[in-house]
Short mmCIF file of C-alpha atoms in Angstrom, two decimals:
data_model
loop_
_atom_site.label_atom_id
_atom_site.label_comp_id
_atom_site.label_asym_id
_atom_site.label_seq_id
_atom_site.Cartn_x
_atom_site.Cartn_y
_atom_site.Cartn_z
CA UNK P 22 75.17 122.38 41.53
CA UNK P 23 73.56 124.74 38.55
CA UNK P 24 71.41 125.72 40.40
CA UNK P 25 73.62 127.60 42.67
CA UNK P 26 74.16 129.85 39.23
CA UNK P 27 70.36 130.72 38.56
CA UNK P 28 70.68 134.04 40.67
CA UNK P 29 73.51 135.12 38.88
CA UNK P 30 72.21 133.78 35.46
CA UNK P 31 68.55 135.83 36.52
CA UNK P 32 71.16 138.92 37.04
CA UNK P 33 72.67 138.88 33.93
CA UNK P 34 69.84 138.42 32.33
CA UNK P 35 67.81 141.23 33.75
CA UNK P 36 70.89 143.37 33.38
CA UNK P 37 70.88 142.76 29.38
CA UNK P 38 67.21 143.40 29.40
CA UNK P 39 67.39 146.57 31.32
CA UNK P 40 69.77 147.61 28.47
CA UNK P 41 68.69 146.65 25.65
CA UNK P 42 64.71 146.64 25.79
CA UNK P 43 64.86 150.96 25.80
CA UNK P 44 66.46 151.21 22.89
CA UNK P 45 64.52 148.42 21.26
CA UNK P 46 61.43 150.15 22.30
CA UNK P 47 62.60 153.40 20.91
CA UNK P 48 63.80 152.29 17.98
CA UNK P 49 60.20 150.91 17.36
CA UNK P 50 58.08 153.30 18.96
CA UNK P 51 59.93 156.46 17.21
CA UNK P 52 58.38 158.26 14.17
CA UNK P 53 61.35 157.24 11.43
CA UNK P 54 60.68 160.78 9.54
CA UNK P 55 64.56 161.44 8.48
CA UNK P 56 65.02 164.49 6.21
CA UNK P 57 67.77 166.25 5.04
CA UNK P 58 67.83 169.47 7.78
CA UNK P 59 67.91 166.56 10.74
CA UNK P 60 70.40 164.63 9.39
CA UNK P 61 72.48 167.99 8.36
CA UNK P 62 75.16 168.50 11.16
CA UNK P 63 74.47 170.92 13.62
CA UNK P 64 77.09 173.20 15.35
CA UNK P 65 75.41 175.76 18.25
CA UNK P 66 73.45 177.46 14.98
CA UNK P 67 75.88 177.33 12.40
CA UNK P 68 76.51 175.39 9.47
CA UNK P 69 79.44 172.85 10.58
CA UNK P 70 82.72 175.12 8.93
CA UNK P 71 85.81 172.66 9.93
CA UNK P 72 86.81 168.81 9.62
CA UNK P 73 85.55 167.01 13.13
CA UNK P 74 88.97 165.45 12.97
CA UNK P 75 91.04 168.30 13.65
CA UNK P 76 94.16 167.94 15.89
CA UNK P 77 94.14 168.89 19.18
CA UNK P 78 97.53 169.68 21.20
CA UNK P 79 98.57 167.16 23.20
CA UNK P 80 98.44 169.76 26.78
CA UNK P 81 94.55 169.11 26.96
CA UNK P 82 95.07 165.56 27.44
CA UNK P 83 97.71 165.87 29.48
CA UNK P 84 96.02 168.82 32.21
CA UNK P 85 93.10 166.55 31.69
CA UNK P 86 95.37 163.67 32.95
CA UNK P 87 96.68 165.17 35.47
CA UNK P 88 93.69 166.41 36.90
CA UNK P 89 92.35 162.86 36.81
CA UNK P 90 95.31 161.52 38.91
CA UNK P 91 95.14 164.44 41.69
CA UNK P 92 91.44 164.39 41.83
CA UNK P 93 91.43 160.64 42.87
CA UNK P 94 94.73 160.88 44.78
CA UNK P 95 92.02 163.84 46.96
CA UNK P 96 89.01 161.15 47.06
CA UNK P 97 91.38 158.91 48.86
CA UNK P 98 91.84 161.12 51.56
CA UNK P 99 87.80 161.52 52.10
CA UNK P 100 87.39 157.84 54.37
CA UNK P 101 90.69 158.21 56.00
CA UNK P 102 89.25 161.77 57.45
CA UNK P 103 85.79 159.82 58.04
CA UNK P 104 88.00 157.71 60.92
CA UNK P 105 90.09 160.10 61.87
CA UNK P 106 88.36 160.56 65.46
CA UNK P 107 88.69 156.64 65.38
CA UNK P 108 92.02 156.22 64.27
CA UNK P 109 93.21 159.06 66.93
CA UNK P 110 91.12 156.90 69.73
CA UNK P 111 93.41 154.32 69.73
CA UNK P 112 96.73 154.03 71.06
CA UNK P 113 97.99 150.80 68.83
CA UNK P 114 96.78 152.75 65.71
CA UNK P 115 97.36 156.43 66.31
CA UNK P 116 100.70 156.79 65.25
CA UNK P 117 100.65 154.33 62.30
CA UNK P 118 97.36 155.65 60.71
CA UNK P 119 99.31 159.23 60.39
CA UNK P 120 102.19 158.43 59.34
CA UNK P 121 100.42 156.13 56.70
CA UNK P 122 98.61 159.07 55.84
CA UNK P 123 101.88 161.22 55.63
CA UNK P 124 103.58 158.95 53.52
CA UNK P 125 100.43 159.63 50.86
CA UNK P 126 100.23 163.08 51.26
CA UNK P 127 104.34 162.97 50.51
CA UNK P 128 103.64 161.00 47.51
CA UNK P 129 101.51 163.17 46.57
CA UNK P 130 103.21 166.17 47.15
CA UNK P 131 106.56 164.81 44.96
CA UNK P 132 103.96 164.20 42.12
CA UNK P 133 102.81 167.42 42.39
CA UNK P 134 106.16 169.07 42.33
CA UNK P 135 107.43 166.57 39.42
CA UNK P 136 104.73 167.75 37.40
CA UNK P 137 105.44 171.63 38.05
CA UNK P 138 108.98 170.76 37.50
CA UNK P 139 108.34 169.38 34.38
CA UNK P 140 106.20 172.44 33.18
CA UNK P 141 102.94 170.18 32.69
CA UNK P 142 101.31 172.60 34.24
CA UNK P 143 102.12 175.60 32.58
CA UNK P 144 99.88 176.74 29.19
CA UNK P 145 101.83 179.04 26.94
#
């Protein structure tokens, strides 16, 4: 009966390999030359002038939320229009695969509205 697990043993292994032998090889293979202007921190030409940690408001995270949910709630509309011609073909599933559809698009759409109503949208 183990041996009905050697595939997926030989999988995990090769996956762990695939992951870990580049960096191992880099790690050895790399000149180790550190000095003090590489290991200085390095902002697009400038010396670094402000703490990394600084806050940000909370309405990036948010729009970049929100933008997250819509943008998936879109990608879920891509195979239902890959069988639409199919979907329209027959009679038994015509009417059920658009008003399935509908009642996404309406979810959707409330979302949408919640979130304007809400004024997650807006930047001041």
């Amino acid at each position: 009966m183990l041996e009905n697990y050697f595939p997926i043993l030989l999988f995990i292994l090769v996956g762990i390999a695939i992951g870990v032998l580049p960096i191992v090889l880099g790690w050895l293979v790399a000149p180790h030359r550190p000095n003090a202007e590489k290991l200085s921190p390095y902002e697009c030409g400038f010396e670094a002038f402000e703490d990394a940690r600084m806050k940000f408001d909370v309405r990036f995270y948010l729009i970049a939320i929100l933008f997250i949910l819509f943008d998936l709630e879109i990608a879920f509309l891509f195979p239902w229009a890959t069988i639409f011609k199919e979907i329209v073909a027959t009679d038994a599933v015509k009417w059920f695969g658009f008003a399935e559809m509908m009642v996404f698009i309406a979810i959707l759409v409330v979302g949408y509205i919640y979130a304007w109503a809400k004024g997650a949208l807006e930047w001041e």
